[in-house]
Short mmCIF file of C-alpha atoms in Angstrom, two decimals:
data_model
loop_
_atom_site.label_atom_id
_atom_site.label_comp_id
_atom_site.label_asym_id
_atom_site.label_seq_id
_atom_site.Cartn_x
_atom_site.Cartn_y
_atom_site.Cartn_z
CA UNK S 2 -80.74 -1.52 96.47
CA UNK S 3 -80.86 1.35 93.92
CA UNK S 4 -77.04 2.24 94.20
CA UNK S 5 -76.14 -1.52 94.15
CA UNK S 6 -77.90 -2.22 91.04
CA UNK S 7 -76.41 1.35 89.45
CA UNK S 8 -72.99 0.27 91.06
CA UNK S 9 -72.95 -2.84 89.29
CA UNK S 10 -73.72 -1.40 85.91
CA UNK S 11 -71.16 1.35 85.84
CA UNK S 12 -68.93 -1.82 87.34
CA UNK S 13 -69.71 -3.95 84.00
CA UNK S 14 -69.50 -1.13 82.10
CA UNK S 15 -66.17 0.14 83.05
CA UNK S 16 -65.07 -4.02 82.89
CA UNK S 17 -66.45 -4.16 79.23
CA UNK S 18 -64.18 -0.88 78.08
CA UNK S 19 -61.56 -2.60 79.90
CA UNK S 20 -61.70 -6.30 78.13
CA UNK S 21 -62.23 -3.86 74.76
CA UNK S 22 -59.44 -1.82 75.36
CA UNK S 23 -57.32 -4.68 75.95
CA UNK S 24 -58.64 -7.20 73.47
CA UNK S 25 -57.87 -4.62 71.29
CA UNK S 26 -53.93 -4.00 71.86
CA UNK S 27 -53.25 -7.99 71.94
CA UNK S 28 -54.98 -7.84 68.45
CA UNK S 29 -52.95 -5.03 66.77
CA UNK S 30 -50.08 -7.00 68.39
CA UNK S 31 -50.59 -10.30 67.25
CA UNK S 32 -50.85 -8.84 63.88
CA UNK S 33 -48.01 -7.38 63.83
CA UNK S 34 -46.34 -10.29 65.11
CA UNK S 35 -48.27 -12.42 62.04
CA UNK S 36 -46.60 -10.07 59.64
CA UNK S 37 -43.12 -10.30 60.91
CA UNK S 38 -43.85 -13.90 60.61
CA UNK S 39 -44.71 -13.54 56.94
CA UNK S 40 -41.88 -11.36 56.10
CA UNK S 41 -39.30 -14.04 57.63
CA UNK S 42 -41.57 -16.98 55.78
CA UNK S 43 -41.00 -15.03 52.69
CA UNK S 44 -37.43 -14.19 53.25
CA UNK S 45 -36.56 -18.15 54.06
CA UNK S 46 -38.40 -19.09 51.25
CA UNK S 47 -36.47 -16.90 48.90
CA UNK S 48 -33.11 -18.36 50.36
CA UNK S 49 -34.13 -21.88 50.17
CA UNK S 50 -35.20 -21.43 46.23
CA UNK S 51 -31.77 -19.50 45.86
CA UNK S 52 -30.04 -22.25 47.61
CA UNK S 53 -31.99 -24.63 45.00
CA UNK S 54 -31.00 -22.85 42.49
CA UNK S 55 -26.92 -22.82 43.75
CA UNK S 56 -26.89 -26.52 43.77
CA UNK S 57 -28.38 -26.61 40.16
CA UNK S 58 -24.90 -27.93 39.00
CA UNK S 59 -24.33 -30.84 41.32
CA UNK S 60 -24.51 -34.79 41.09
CA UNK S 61 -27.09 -34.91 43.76
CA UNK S 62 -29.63 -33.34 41.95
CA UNK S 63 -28.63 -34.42 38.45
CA UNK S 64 -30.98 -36.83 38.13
CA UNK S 65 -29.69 -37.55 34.33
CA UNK S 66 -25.76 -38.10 36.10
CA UNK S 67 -27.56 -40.35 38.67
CA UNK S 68 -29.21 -42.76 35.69
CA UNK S 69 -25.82 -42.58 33.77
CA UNK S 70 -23.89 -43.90 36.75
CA UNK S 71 -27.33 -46.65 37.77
CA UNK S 72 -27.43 -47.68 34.42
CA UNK S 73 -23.81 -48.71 34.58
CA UNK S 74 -24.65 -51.14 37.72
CA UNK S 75 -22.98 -47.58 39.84
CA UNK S 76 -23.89 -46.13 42.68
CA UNK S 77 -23.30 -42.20 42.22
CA UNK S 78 -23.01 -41.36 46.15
CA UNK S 79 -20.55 -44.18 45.87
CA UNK S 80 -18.42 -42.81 43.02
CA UNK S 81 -18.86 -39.10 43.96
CA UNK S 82 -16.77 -39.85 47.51
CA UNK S 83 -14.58 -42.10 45.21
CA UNK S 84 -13.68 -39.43 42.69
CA UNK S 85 -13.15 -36.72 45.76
CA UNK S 86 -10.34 -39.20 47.30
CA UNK S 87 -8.67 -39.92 44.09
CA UNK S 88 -8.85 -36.16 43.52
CA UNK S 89 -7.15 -35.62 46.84
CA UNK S 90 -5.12 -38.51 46.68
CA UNK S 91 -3.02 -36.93 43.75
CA UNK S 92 -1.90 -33.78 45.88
CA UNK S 93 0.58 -36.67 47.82
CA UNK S 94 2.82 -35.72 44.83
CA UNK S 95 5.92 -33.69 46.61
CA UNK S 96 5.09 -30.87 43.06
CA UNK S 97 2.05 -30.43 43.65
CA UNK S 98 -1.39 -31.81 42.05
CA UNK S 99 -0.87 -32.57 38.81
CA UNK S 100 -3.72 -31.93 37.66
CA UNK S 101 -3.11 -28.31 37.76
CA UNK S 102 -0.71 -27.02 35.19
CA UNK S 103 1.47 -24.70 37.31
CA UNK S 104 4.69 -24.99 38.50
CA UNK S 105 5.29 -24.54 42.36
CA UNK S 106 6.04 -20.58 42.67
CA UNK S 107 8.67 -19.89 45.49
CA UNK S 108 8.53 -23.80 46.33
CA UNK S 109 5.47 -23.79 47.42
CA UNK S 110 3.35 -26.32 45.39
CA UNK S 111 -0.61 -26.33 44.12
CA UNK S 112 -2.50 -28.35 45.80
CA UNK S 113 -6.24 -29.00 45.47
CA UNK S 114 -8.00 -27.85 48.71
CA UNK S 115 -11.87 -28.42 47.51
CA UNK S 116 -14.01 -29.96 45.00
CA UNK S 117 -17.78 -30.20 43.23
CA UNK S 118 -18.80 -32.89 41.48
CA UNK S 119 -21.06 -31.44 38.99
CA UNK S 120 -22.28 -34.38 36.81
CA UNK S 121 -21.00 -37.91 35.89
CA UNK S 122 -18.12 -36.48 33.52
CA UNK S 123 -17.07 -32.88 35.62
CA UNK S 124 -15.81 -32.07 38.24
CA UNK S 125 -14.87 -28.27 39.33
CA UNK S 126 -12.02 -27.94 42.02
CA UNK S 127 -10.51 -25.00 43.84
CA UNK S 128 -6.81 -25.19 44.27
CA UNK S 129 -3.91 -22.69 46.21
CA UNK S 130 -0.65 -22.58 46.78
CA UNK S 131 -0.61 -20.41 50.18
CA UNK S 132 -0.04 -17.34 48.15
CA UNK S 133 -1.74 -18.16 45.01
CA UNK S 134 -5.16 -19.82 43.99
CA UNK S 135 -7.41 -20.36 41.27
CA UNK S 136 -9.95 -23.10 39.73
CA UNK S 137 -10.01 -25.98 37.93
CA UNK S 138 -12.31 -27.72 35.68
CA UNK S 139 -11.28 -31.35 35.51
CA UNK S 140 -12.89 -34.19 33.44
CA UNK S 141 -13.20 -37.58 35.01
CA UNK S 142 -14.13 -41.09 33.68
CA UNK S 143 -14.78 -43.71 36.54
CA UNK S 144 -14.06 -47.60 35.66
CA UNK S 145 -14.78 -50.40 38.18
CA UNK S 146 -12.17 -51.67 40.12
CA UNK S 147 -9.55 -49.04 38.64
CA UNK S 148 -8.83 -45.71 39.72
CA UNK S 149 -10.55 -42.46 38.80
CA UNK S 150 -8.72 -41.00 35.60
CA UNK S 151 -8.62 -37.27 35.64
CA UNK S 152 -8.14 -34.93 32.58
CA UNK S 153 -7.94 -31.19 33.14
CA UNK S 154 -10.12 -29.38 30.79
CA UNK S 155 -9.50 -25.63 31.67
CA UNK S 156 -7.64 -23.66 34.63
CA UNK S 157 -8.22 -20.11 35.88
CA UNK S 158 -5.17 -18.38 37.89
CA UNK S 159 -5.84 -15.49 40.30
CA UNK S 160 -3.35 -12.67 40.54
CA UNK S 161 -1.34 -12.46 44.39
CA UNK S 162 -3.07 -9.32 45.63
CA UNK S 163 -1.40 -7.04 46.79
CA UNK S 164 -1.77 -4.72 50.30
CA UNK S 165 -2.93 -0.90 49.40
#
């Protein structure tokens, strides 16, 4: 009865180091795990305030835009699509956009390709050629039941690059 009794013991004993042992390593690796965790929290955090930040400049989150365009009986998801087909619409011209101020090089002609709506006067476009691009910043004044009236403000042109 002795060595069953002393059997037993060393048994639990051995099973208690075990379940230490072991409890032990799942610990250490669920912290690690949490910390991982926090580090990606942290870094997704830091990219959603940065993408906050990026879209600082935009009609959806001007909320002084938005009351300009409400206060005018307007509804600014409305007039933002608006603006972006009337924008588009001018590149039908066989020269080119003519909003943009350059002449088509090689007879290829500017074209807008993409646009921003920054607030309820602005708009900032990106426009190319094939060969050539640059920016645009374009004024815009909206009237109901009339088109979109565009007024180019001021136009950057990047050089071709060339192959080293």
């Amino acid at each position: 009865m002795k060595n069953v009794i002393l059997y037993a013991l060393i048994f639990s004993l051995l099973f208690n180091v075990f379940q230490y042992i072991n409890s032990t390593k799942i610990l250490e690796a669920k912290d690690k795990e949490v910390v991982k965790v926090k580090d990606r929290l942290k870094i997704s955090r830091d990219s959603v305030a940065t993408l906050a930040n990026a879209n600082y400049f935009a009609l959806e989150s001007d909320q002084d835009a938005q009351e300009y365009f409400y206060s005018n009986g307007l509804d600014y998801q409305k007039i933002a699509i608006k603006v972006k087909e009337d924008l588009i619409t001018l590149n039908e011209n066989k020269n080119g956009n003519k909003l943009v101020p350059y002449e088509p090089i090689d007879g290829k002609p500017f074209l807008i390709n993409t646009s921003k709506v920054l607030n309820h006067r602005w708009i900032i476009a990106e426009f190319s050629s094939g060969e050539f691009w640059g920016q645009i910043l374009i004024k815009y004044f909206v009237s109901e039941g009339k088109p979109t009236e565009f007024e180019t403000v001021e136009t950057v042109l990047y050089e071709k690059q060339t192959k080293e």
